[in-house]
PDB file of C-alpha atoms and ligand atoms in Angstrom:
ATOM      1  CA  MET U   1       7.696 -17.564   8.881  1.00  0.00           C
ATOM      2  CA  ARG U   2       4.430 -16.490   8.058  1.00  0.00           C
ATOM      3  CA  THR U   3       1.256 -19.134   7.904  1.00  0.00           C
ATOM      4  CA  ASN U   4      -0.301 -18.691   4.231  1.00  0.00           C
ATOM      5  CA  ILE U   5      -3.547 -20.225   2.744  1.00  0.00           C
ATOM      6  CA  LEU U   6      -1.603 -24.186   2.565  1.00  0.00           C
ATOM      7  CA  ASP U   7      -0.885 -24.474   6.050  1.00  0.00           C
ATOM      8  CA  ILE U   8      -4.858 -23.454   6.172  1.00  0.00           C
ATOM      9  CA  GLN U   9      -5.786 -26.378   4.201  1.00  0.00           C
ATOM     10  CA  LYS U  10      -2.854 -28.497   5.559  1.00  0.00           C
ATOM     11  CA  LEU U  11      -4.199 -27.986   9.034  1.00  0.00           C
ATOM     12  CA  LYS U  12      -7.802 -29.519   7.208  1.00  0.00           C
ATOM     13  CA  ASP U  13      -7.058 -32.150   6.369  1.00  0.00           C
ATOM     14  CA  ARG U  14      -5.835 -33.355   9.315  1.00  0.00           C
ATOM     15  CA  GLY U  15      -8.514 -32.914  10.966  1.00  0.00           C
ATOM     16  CA  GLU U  16      -6.943 -30.216  13.241  1.00  0.00           C
ATOM     17  CA  ARG U  17      -9.007 -27.489  14.590  1.00  0.00           C
ATOM     18  CA  ILE U  18      -8.414 -23.863  13.299  1.00  0.00           C
ATOM     19  CA  PRO U  19      -8.718 -20.450  15.701  1.00  0.00           C
ATOM     20  CA  MET U  20      -9.184 -17.532  14.621  1.00  0.00           C
ATOM     21  CA  VAL U  21      -9.661 -14.366  16.117  1.00  0.00           C
ATOM     22  CA  THR U  22      -9.910 -10.692  15.262  1.00  0.00           C
ATOM     23  CA  ALA U  23      -7.401  -7.794  15.629  1.00  0.00           C
ATOM     24  CA  TYR U  24      -7.197  -4.987  15.049  1.00  0.00           C
ATOM     25  CA  ASP U  25      -4.080  -3.236  16.316  1.00  0.00           C
ATOM     26  CA  TYR U  26      -0.247  -3.867  17.018  1.00  0.00           C
ATOM     27  CA  THR U  27      -0.216  -4.913  20.225  1.00  0.00           C
ATOM     28  CA  SER U  28      -3.102  -7.285  20.214  1.00  0.00           C
ATOM     29  CA  ALA U  29      -1.508  -8.663  17.000  1.00  0.00           C
ATOM     30  CA  GLN U  30       1.677  -9.257  19.158  1.00  0.00           C
ATOM     31  CA  MET U  31      -0.183 -11.252  21.963  1.00  0.00           C
ATOM     32  CA  ALA U  32      -2.434 -13.169  18.784  1.00  0.00           C
ATOM     33  CA  ASP U  33       1.316 -14.241  17.538  1.00  0.00           C
ATOM     34  CA  ARG U  34       2.349 -15.601  20.485  1.00  0.00           C
ATOM     35  CA  ALA U  35      -0.487 -17.540  21.364  1.00  0.00           C
ATOM     36  CA  GLY U  36      -0.023 -19.340  18.907  1.00  0.00           C
ATOM     37  CA  ILE U  37      -3.349 -18.143  16.557  1.00  0.00           C
ATOM     38  CA  PRO U  38      -2.549 -18.942  12.577  1.00  0.00           C
ATOM     39  CA  MET U  39      -4.775 -16.910  11.812  1.00  0.00           C
ATOM     40  CA  ILE U  40      -5.986 -13.548  12.440  1.00  0.00           C
ATOM     41  CA  LEU U  41      -8.577 -11.824  10.528  1.00  0.00           C
ATOM     42  CA  VAL U  42      -8.966  -7.516  10.841  1.00  0.00           C
ATOM     43  CA  GLY U  43     -12.707  -7.174  10.984  1.00  0.00           C
ATOM     44  CA  ASP U  44     -14.629  -4.623  10.199  1.00  0.00           C
ATOM     45  CA  SER U  45     -16.603  -5.617  13.662  1.00  0.00           C
ATOM     46  CA  LEU U  46     -13.817  -3.244  14.070  1.00  0.00           C
ATOM     47  CA  GLY U  47     -16.301   0.121  13.693  1.00  0.00           C
ATOM     48  CA  MET U  48     -17.889  -1.639  16.476  1.00  0.00           C
ATOM     49  CA  VAL U  49     -15.775  -2.608  19.200  1.00  0.00           C
ATOM     50  CA  VAL U  50     -12.979  -0.012  18.388  1.00  0.00           C
ATOM     51  CA  LEU U  51     -14.766   2.883  16.690  1.00  0.00           C
ATOM     52  CA  GLY U  52     -18.087   2.881  18.474  1.00  0.00           C
ATOM     53  CA  TYR U  53     -20.967   2.433  15.141  1.00  0.00           C
ATOM     54  CA  ASP U  54     -23.432   0.815  15.763  1.00  0.00           C
ATOM     55  CA  SER U  55     -22.807  -1.663  12.728  1.00  0.00           C
ATOM     56  CA  THR U  56     -20.633  -2.237  10.226  1.00  0.00           C
ATOM     57  CA  VAL U  57     -21.543  -1.048   7.599  1.00  0.00           C
ATOM     58  CA  HIS U  58     -20.148   3.267   8.828  1.00  0.00           C
ATOM     59  CA  VAL U  59     -16.782   1.563   8.874  1.00  0.00           C
ATOM     60  CA  THR U  60     -14.628   2.746   5.522  1.00  0.00           C
ATOM     61  CA  LEU U  61     -12.069   0.982   3.012  1.00  0.00           C
ATOM     62  CA  ASP U  62      -9.510   3.827   4.960  1.00  0.00           C
ATOM     63  CA  ASP U  63     -10.700   2.870   8.594  1.00  0.00           C
ATOM     64  CA  MET U  64      -9.607  -0.807   7.557  1.00  0.00           C
ATOM     65  CA  ILE U  65      -5.925   0.087   5.377  1.00  0.00           C
ATOM     66  CA  HIS U  66      -4.729   1.615   9.079  1.00  0.00           C
ATOM     67  CA  HIS U  67      -5.803  -1.017  10.986  1.00  0.00           C
ATOM     68  CA  ILE U  68      -4.920  -3.837   8.950  1.00  0.00           C
ATOM     69  CA  LYS U  69      -1.042  -2.394   8.738  1.00  0.00           C
ATOM     70  CA  ALA U  70      -0.873  -2.458  12.331  1.00  0.00           C
ATOM     71  CA  VAL U  71      -1.759  -5.524  12.645  1.00  0.00           C
ATOM     72  CA  VAL U  72       0.830  -6.879   9.896  1.00  0.00           C
ATOM     73  CA  ARG U  73       3.212  -4.833  11.905  1.00  0.00           C
ATOM     74  CA  GLY U  74       2.511  -6.786  14.663  1.00  0.00           C
ATOM     75  CA  SER U  75       2.190 -10.551  13.602  1.00  0.00           C
ATOM     76  CA  ARG U  76       5.281 -12.272  12.367  1.00  0.00           C
ATOM     77  CA  GLN U  77       3.725 -15.612  12.029  1.00  0.00           C
ATOM     78  CA  ALA U  78      -0.377 -15.654  11.684  1.00  0.00           C
ATOM     79  CA  LEU U  79      -1.851 -15.070   8.043  1.00  0.00           C
ATOM     80  CA  VAL U  80      -3.090 -12.009   8.620  1.00  0.00           C
ATOM     81  CA  ILE U  81      -7.099 -11.531   6.320  1.00  0.00           C
ATOM     82  CA  GLY U  82      -8.635  -7.837   6.007  1.00  0.00           C
ATOM     83  CA  ASP U  83     -12.103  -7.399   5.699  1.00  0.00           C
ATOM     84  CA  LEU U  84     -13.450  -5.590   2.667  1.00  0.00           C
ATOM     85  CA  PRO U  85     -16.124  -3.172   3.916  1.00  0.00           C
ATOM     86  CA  PHE U  86     -19.285  -2.262   2.860  1.00  0.00           C
ATOM     87  CA  LEU U  87     -19.765  -1.191  -0.625  1.00  0.00           C
ATOM     88  CA  THR U  88     -16.376  -1.226  -1.553  1.00  0.00           C
ATOM     89  CA  TYR U  89     -16.874  -5.059  -3.786  1.00  0.00           C
ATOM     90  CA  THR U  90     -19.781  -3.928  -5.797  1.00  0.00           C
ATOM     91  CA  THR U  91     -18.032  -4.924  -8.900  1.00  0.00           C
ATOM     92  CA  VAL U  92     -14.820  -6.835 -10.253  1.00  0.00           C
ATOM     93  CA  ASP U  93     -12.804  -3.644 -10.801  1.00  0.00           C
ATOM     94  CA  GLN U  94     -13.676  -2.037  -8.075  1.00  0.00           C
ATOM     95  CA  ALA U  95     -12.846  -5.153  -5.513  1.00  0.00           C
ATOM     96  CA  ILE U  96      -9.537  -5.258  -7.577  1.00  0.00           C
ATOM     97  CA  GLN U  97      -9.327  -2.305  -6.159  1.00  0.00           C
ATOM     98  CA  SER U  98     -10.114  -2.748  -2.709  1.00  0.00           C
ATOM     99  CA  ALA U  99      -8.598  -5.868  -1.957  1.00  0.00           C
ATOM    100  CA  GLY U 100      -5.332  -4.247  -3.625  1.00  0.00           C
ATOM    101  CA  ARG U 101      -4.865  -2.091  -1.709  1.00  0.00           C
ATOM    102  CA  ILE U 102      -5.418  -4.412   1.751  1.00  0.00           C
ATOM    103  CA  MET U 103      -3.125  -6.669   0.144  1.00  0.00           C
ATOM    104  CA  GLN U 104      -0.259  -3.796  -1.102  1.00  0.00           C
ATOM    105  CA  GLU U 105      -0.240  -1.731   1.348  1.00  0.00           C
ATOM    106  CA  CYS U 106      -1.142  -3.412   4.467  1.00  0.00           C
ATOM    107  CA  GLY U 107       0.941  -6.142   3.342  1.00  0.00           C
ATOM    108  CA  ALA U 108      -2.415  -8.519   4.366  1.00  0.00           C
ATOM    109  CA  GLN U 109      -2.392 -11.881   2.715  1.00  0.00           C
ATOM    110  CA  ALA U 110      -5.668 -12.321   1.707  1.00  0.00           C
ATOM    111  CA  VAL U 111      -9.174 -10.448   2.232  1.00  0.00           C
ATOM    112  CA  LYS U 112     -12.403 -11.599   3.399  1.00  0.00           C
ATOM    113  CA  LEU U 113     -15.956 -10.865   1.960  1.00  0.00           C
ATOM    114  CA  GLU U 114     -19.052 -11.387   2.251  1.00  0.00           C
ATOM    115  CA  GLY U 115     -21.838 -12.959   0.361  1.00  0.00           C
ATOM    116  CA  GLY U 116     -22.887 -16.441  -1.698  1.00  0.00           C
ATOM    117  CA  ALA U 117     -23.303 -17.516  -5.157  1.00  0.00           C
ATOM    118  CA  GLU U 118     -23.858 -14.019  -5.924  1.00  0.00           C
ATOM    119  CA  VAL U 119     -19.756 -12.779  -5.195  1.00  0.00           C
ATOM    120  CA  ALA U 120     -18.780 -16.313  -7.114  1.00  0.00           C
ATOM    121  CA  PRO U 121     -17.414 -13.950  -9.954  1.00  0.00           C
ATOM    122  CA  ILE U 122     -15.414 -11.730  -7.451  1.00  0.00           C
ATOM    123  CA  VAL U 123     -13.709 -14.310  -5.618  1.00  0.00           C
ATOM    124  CA  ARG U 124     -12.996 -16.247  -8.707  1.00  0.00           C
ATOM    125  CA  ARG U 125     -11.138 -12.825 -10.404  1.00  0.00           C
ATOM    126  CA  LEU U 126      -9.359 -12.083  -7.048  1.00  0.00           C
ATOM    127  CA  VAL U 127      -8.007 -15.173  -6.752  1.00  0.00           C
ATOM    128  CA  ASN U 128      -7.252 -15.550 -10.351  1.00  0.00           C
ATOM    129  CA  LEU U 129      -5.517 -12.494  -9.747  1.00  0.00           C
ATOM    130  CA  GLY U 130      -3.190 -14.217  -6.532  1.00  0.00           C
ATOM    131  CA  ILE U 131      -5.320 -12.542  -4.355  1.00  0.00           C
ATOM    132  CA  PRO U 132      -6.499 -15.390  -1.227  1.00  0.00           C
ATOM    133  CA  VAL U 133     -10.762 -15.241  -0.749  1.00  0.00           C
ATOM    134  CA  MET U 134     -12.217 -16.262   2.163  1.00  0.00           C
ATOM    135  CA  GLY U 135     -16.063 -15.911   1.724  1.00  0.00           C
ATOM    136  CA  HIS U 136     -18.482 -15.314   4.534  1.00  0.00           C
ATOM    137  CA  ILE U 137     -22.161 -16.460   4.847  1.00  0.00           C
ATOM    138  CA  GLY U 138     -24.872 -16.884   6.738  1.00  0.00           C
ATOM    139  CA  PHE U 139     -25.435 -14.078   8.824  1.00  0.00           C
ATOM    140  CA  THR U 140     -23.065 -11.163   7.306  1.00  0.00           C
ATOM    141  CA  PRO U 141     -23.410  -8.193   9.236  1.00  0.00           C
ATOM    142  CA  GLN U 142     -23.008  -5.947   6.502  1.00  0.00           C
ATOM    143  CA  SER U 143     -26.657  -6.637   5.062  1.00  0.00           C
ATOM    144  CA  VAL U 144     -27.948  -5.906   9.065  1.00  0.00           C
ATOM    145  CA  HIS U 145     -30.267  -3.183   7.453  1.00  0.00           C
ATOM    146  CA  GLN U 146     -31.675  -6.110   5.400  1.00  0.00           C
ATOM    147  CA  ILE U 147     -31.390  -9.222   7.499  1.00  0.00           C
ATOM    148  CA  GLY U 148     -31.899  -8.039  10.717  1.00  0.00           C
ATOM    149  CA  THR U 149     -29.630 -10.168  13.334  1.00  0.00           C
ATOM    150  CA  ARG U 150     -31.036 -13.801  13.336  1.00  0.00           C
ATOM    151  CA  VAL U 151     -29.940 -17.175  12.789  1.00  0.00           C
ATOM    152  CA  GLN U 152     -29.837 -17.707   9.220  1.00  0.00           C
ATOM    153  CA  GLY U 153     -30.617 -21.284   6.953  1.00  0.00           C
ATOM    154  CA  LYS U 154     -34.074 -22.494   9.593  1.00  0.00           C
ATOM    155  CA  THR U 155     -35.843 -23.063   6.456  1.00  0.00           C
ATOM    156  CA  SER U 156     -35.391 -25.874   3.975  1.00  0.00           C
ATOM    157  CA  SER U 157     -35.243 -22.671   1.432  1.00  0.00           C
ATOM    158  CA  GLY U 158     -32.972 -20.974   3.105  1.00  0.00           C
ATOM    159  CA  ALA U 159     -30.803 -23.895   4.502  1.00  0.00           C
ATOM    160  CA  ALA U 160     -30.499 -25.261   0.807  1.00  0.00           C
ATOM    161  CA  ARG U 161     -29.333 -21.529  -0.100  1.00  0.00           C
ATOM    162  CA  LEU U 162     -26.680 -21.627   1.804  1.00  0.00           C
ATOM    163  CA  ILE U 163     -25.080 -24.884   1.028  1.00  0.00           C
ATOM    164  CA  ASP U 164     -25.077 -23.454  -2.641  1.00  0.00           C
ATOM    165  CA  ASP U 165     -23.479 -20.340  -1.732  1.00  0.00           C
ATOM    166  CA  ALA U 166     -20.932 -22.617  -0.117  1.00  0.00           C
ATOM    167  CA  LEU U 167     -19.911 -24.933  -2.548  1.00  0.00           C
ATOM    168  CA  ALA U 168     -20.017 -21.595  -5.402  1.00  0.00           C
ATOM    169  CA  LEU U 169     -17.738 -20.254  -3.085  1.00  0.00           C
ATOM    170  CA  GLU U 170     -15.544 -22.704  -3.141  1.00  0.00           C
ATOM    171  CA  GLU U 171     -15.397 -23.740  -6.745  1.00  0.00           C
ATOM    172  CA  ALA U 172     -15.140 -19.803  -7.406  1.00  0.00           C
ATOM    173  CA  GLY U 173     -11.863 -20.123  -5.495  1.00  0.00           C
ATOM    174  CA  ALA U 174     -12.447 -19.530  -1.793  1.00  0.00           C
ATOM    175  CA  PHE U 175      -9.222 -20.626   0.133  1.00  0.00           C
ATOM    176  CA  GLY U 176     -12.377 -20.659   3.329  1.00  0.00           C
ATOM    177  CA  ILE U 177     -15.743 -19.970   4.320  1.00  0.00           C
ATOM    178  CA  VAL U 178     -16.593 -18.513   7.732  1.00  0.00           C
ATOM    179  CA  LEU U 179     -20.498 -19.518   8.943  1.00  0.00           C
ATOM    180  CA  GLU U 180     -21.990 -16.690  10.763  1.00  0.00           C
ATOM    181  CA  LEU U 181     -25.123 -17.446  12.988  1.00  0.00           C
ATOM    182  CA  VAL U 182     -25.910 -20.956  11.334  1.00  0.00           C
ATOM    183  CA  PRO U 183     -27.417 -23.722  13.112  1.00  0.00           C
ATOM    184  CA  GLY U 184     -24.859 -26.269  14.155  1.00  0.00           C
ATOM    185  CA  ALA U 185     -26.065 -28.947  12.212  1.00  0.00           C
ATOM    186  CA  LEU U 186     -26.035 -27.150   8.274  1.00  0.00           C
ATOM    187  CA  ALA U 187     -22.797 -25.781   9.268  1.00  0.00           C
ATOM    188  CA  ARG U 188     -21.382 -29.461  10.278  1.00  0.00           C
ATOM    189  CA  GLU U 189     -23.600 -30.629   6.621  1.00  0.00           C
ATOM    190  CA  ILE U 190     -21.662 -27.338   4.894  1.00  0.00           C
ATOM    191  CA  THR U 191     -18.181 -28.629   6.287  1.00  0.00           C
ATOM    192  CA  ALA U 192     -18.659 -32.243   5.403  1.00  0.00           C
ATOM    193  CA  HIS U 193     -19.890 -31.104   1.544  1.00  0.00           C
ATOM    194  CA  LEU U 194     -16.188 -29.150   1.385  1.00  0.00           C
ATOM    195  CA  ARG U 195     -12.673 -29.443   0.855  1.00  0.00           C
ATOM    196  CA  ILE U 196     -11.832 -26.128   2.197  1.00  0.00           C
ATOM    197  CA  PRO U 197     -12.552 -25.103   5.999  1.00  0.00           C
ATOM    198  CA  THR U 198     -15.494 -23.963   7.327  1.00  0.00           C
ATOM    199  CA  ILE U 199     -14.460 -21.252  10.375  1.00  0.00           C
ATOM    200  CA  GLY U 200     -17.040 -20.247  12.460  1.00  0.00           C
ATOM    201  CA  ILE U 201     -18.829 -18.421  14.914  1.00  0.00           C
ATOM    202  CA  GLY U 202     -22.166 -18.945  15.836  1.00  0.00           C
ATOM    203  CA  ALA U 203     -22.829 -22.002  14.079  1.00  0.00           C
ATOM    204  CA  GLY U 204     -21.680 -25.024  16.430  1.00  0.00           C
ATOM    205  CA  VAL U 205     -18.830 -27.324  16.685  1.00  0.00           C
ATOM    206  CA  HIS U 206     -19.085 -28.992  13.680  1.00  0.00           C
ATOM    207  CA  CYS U 207     -16.931 -26.152  11.461  1.00  0.00           C
ATOM    208  CA  SER U 208     -13.465 -27.424  10.756  1.00  0.00           C
ATOM    209  CA  GLY U 209     -12.356 -24.034  12.901  1.00  0.00           C
ATOM    210  CA  GLN U 210     -14.044 -21.130  15.160  1.00  0.00           C
ATOM    211  CA  VAL U 211     -13.567 -17.354  15.220  1.00  0.00           C
ATOM    212  CA  GLN U 212     -14.395 -14.588  17.965  1.00  0.00           C
ATOM    213  CA  VAL U 213     -14.375 -11.489  18.079  1.00  0.00           C
ATOM    214  CA  TRP U 214     -11.365  -9.977  20.348  1.00  0.00           C
ATOM    215  CA  HIS U 215     -13.410  -8.022  22.645  1.00  0.00           C
ATOM    216  CA  ASP U 216     -16.030 -10.376  23.487  1.00  0.00           C
ATOM    217  CA  MET U 217     -14.147 -12.886  23.555  1.00  0.00           C
ATOM    218  CA  LEU U 218     -11.417 -11.148  26.241  1.00  0.00           C
ATOM    219  CA  GLY U 219     -14.532  -9.127  28.090  1.00  0.00           C
ATOM    220  CA  LEU U 220     -13.475  -6.059  26.646  1.00  0.00           C
ATOM    221  CA  TYR U 221     -16.730  -4.722  25.154  1.00  0.00           C
ATOM    222  CA  SER U 222     -19.474  -4.087  27.713  1.00  0.00           C
ATOM    223  CA  ASP U 223     -22.003  -3.023  25.003  1.00  0.00           C
ATOM    224  CA  PHE U 224     -23.594  -5.671  24.858  1.00  0.00           C
ATOM    225  CA  LYS U 225     -22.269  -9.690  24.859  1.00  0.00           C
ATOM    226  CA  PRO U 226     -23.411 -12.218  21.826  1.00  0.00           C
ATOM    227  CA  ARG U 227     -24.315 -15.752  22.394  1.00  0.00           C
ATOM    228  CA  HIS U 228     -22.219 -17.376  20.303  1.00  0.00           C
ATOM    229  CA  ALA U 229     -19.130 -14.902  22.320  1.00  0.00           C
ATOM    230  CA  LYS U 230     -17.553 -16.901  25.180  1.00  0.00           C
ATOM    231  CA  ARG U 231     -15.622 -14.629  27.743  1.00  0.00           C
ATOM    232  CA  TYR U 232     -12.172 -16.009  28.243  1.00  0.00           C
ATOM    233  CA  ALA U 233     -11.419 -13.275  30.132  1.00  0.00           C
ATOM    234  CA  SER U 234     -13.684 -10.386  31.937  1.00  0.00           C
ATOM    235  CA  LEU U 235     -11.198  -7.345  31.033  1.00  0.00           C
ATOM    236  CA  VAL U 236     -12.963  -4.457  31.379  1.00  0.00           C
ATOM    237  CA  GLU U 237     -13.494  -5.486  34.771  1.00  0.00           C
ATOM    238  CA  THR U 238      -9.460  -5.735  35.023  1.00  0.00           C
ATOM    239  CA  VAL U 239      -8.909  -2.902  33.374  1.00  0.00           C
ATOM    240  CA  GLU U 240     -10.680  -0.430  34.903  1.00  0.00           C
ATOM    241  CA  ALA U 241      -9.992  -1.551  38.438  1.00  0.00           C
ATOM    242  CA  ALA U 242      -6.338  -0.767  37.411  1.00  0.00           C
ATOM    243  CA  LEU U 243      -7.685   2.367  36.121  1.00  0.00           C
ATOM    244  CA  GLN U 244      -8.908   3.239  39.656  1.00  0.00           C
ATOM    245  CA  MET U 245      -5.787   2.659  41.577  1.00  0.00           C
ATOM    246  CA  TYR U 246      -3.835   4.655  38.857  1.00  0.00           C
ATOM    247  CA  ALA U 247      -6.151   7.857  39.295  1.00  0.00           C
ATOM    248  CA  THR U 248      -5.868   7.274  42.795  1.00  0.00           C
ATOM    249  CA  GLU U 249      -2.400   7.100  43.265  1.00  0.00           C
ATOM    250  CA  VAL U 250      -1.735  10.635  40.785  1.00  0.00           C
ATOM    251  CA  ARG U 251      -4.258  11.893  43.249  1.00  0.00           C
ATOM    252  CA  GLU U 252      -2.243  10.520  46.667  1.00  0.00           C
ATOM    253  CA  GLY U 253       1.402  11.067  45.615  1.00  0.00           C
ATOM    254  CA  THR U 254       1.859   7.986  46.021  1.00  0.00           C
ATOM    255  CA  PHE U 255       2.859   7.574  42.192  1.00  0.00           C
ATOM    256  CA  PRO U 256       5.271   8.043  40.652  1.00  0.00           C
ATOM    257  CA  GLY U 257       7.584   6.323  42.692  1.00  0.00           C
ATOM    258  CA  ALA U 258      11.514   6.969  42.950  1.00  0.00           C
ATOM    259  CA  GLU U 259      11.775   4.142  40.524  1.00  0.00           C
ATOM    260  CA  HIS U 260       9.737   5.715  38.010  1.00  0.00           C
ATOM    261  CA  SER U 261      11.657   8.871  37.489  1.00  0.00           C
ATOM    262  CA  ALA U 262      14.981   9.632  36.036  1.00  0.00           C
ATOM    263  CA  ARG U 263      17.774  10.690  39.551  1.00  0.00           C
ATOM    264  CA  MET U 264      19.847  14.220  38.600  1.00  0.00           C
ATOM    265  CA  ASP U 265      22.512  15.216  41.007  1.00  0.00           C
ATOM    266  CA  GLU U 266      21.654  18.036  43.092  1.00  0.00           C
ATOM    267  CA  ALA U 267      25.123  20.312  42.777  1.00  0.00           C
ATOM    268  CA  GLU U 268      23.899  20.164  38.427  1.00  0.00           C
ATOM    269  CA  LEU U 269      20.581  21.460  39.803  1.00  0.00           C
ATOM    270  CA  GLN U 270      21.585  23.520  41.694  1.00  0.00           C
ATOM    271  CA  ALA U 271      23.618  24.926  39.512  1.00  0.00           C
ATOM    272  CA  ALA U 272      21.426  24.941  36.536  1.00  0.00           C
ATOM    273  CA  LEU U 273      19.022  26.710  38.538  1.00  0.00           C
ATOM    274  CA  SER U 274      21.850  29.141  39.089  1.00  0.00           C
ATOM    275  CA  GLN U 275      22.519  29.729  35.318  1.00  0.00           C
ATOM    276  CA  SER U 276      18.781  30.361  34.491  1.00  0.00           C
ATOM    277  CA  LYS U 277      16.804  32.989  34.801  1.00  0.00           C
ATOM    278  CA  ALA U 278      15.152  31.334  37.426  1.00  0.00           C
ATOM    279  CA  GLY U 279      18.220  32.063  39.683  1.00  0.00           C
ATOM    280  CA  GLN U 280      18.715  35.053  37.867  1.00  0.00           C
ATOM    281  CA  ALA U 281      15.745  36.737  39.607  1.00  0.00           C
TER     282      ALA U 281
HETATM  283  O1  KIV A   1     -15.550  -8.422  11.239  1.00  0.00           O
HETATM  284  C1  KIV A   1     -15.590  -9.610  11.657  1.00  0.00           C
HETATM  285  O2  KIV A   1     -14.967  -9.776  12.914  1.00  0.00           O
HETATM  286  C2  KIV A   1     -16.140 -10.693  11.255  1.00  0.00           C
HETATM  287  C3  KIV A   1     -16.336 -12.423  12.223  1.00  0.00           C
HETATM  288  C4  KIV A   1     -17.519 -11.485  13.392  1.00  0.00           C
HETATM  289  C5  KIV A   1     -16.246 -13.507  11.689  1.00  0.00           C
HETATM  290  O3  KIV A   1     -16.710 -10.633  10.368  1.00  0.00           O
END
């Protein structure tokens, strides 16, 4: 049975911290599922770590649909959340169309969108239509050209705005909120004032859960390492070493071995040669 948003709320209510990870394809979704991660986010971070863009701004709804479908196919247990990319939820009607595609075409169980009180009417409408919505405040990568990549909410006015944004999203019906690049003490207060879970990334340990980007936490992305990312593996080195060994073995003729090849009866082969044009020349 797939995890749903009620299960996620139960984890929060029981005081169990909630792990979430991004994934962008079938095999990584299988791995996240087998590891028992209850929520997989198909984040528009795929723009950088999978598609090689310099920000999430370039990611289209079709890009997201392609990857969300694969993640849904690869997972059985996890709640799959599809990110709504830049400029795909500028009005309530557009948000319904975009979120509708993510739910209907891909089979995701929820969507995520960036923004605070200003997107609350959109969240409310989607939720009323039966679409679970996760909010995302603090550093919102789709606004990188406006806000840079700074920690958000360090001043009293900025912090107050984030608290009010979180309350507005909860009031609109969001089932959870990502807090990205927010001081730990502020994330703690936001979490304490909400009924729904907060999921932190660069927001300290007092959130209800944490999210990490697949490529960052597995050491698969070498362009840069965000401070908030912890490397639980160094797969770039592992993969490059494997690729070098493969290339060497191909060049030396030691791969493939007999165990990687199909056998054929020698008499059959000789008969084939004589029946073919090669044997008649
Ligand atoms: O796109 C993404 O991966 C995200 C997470 C960083 C929360 O939004």
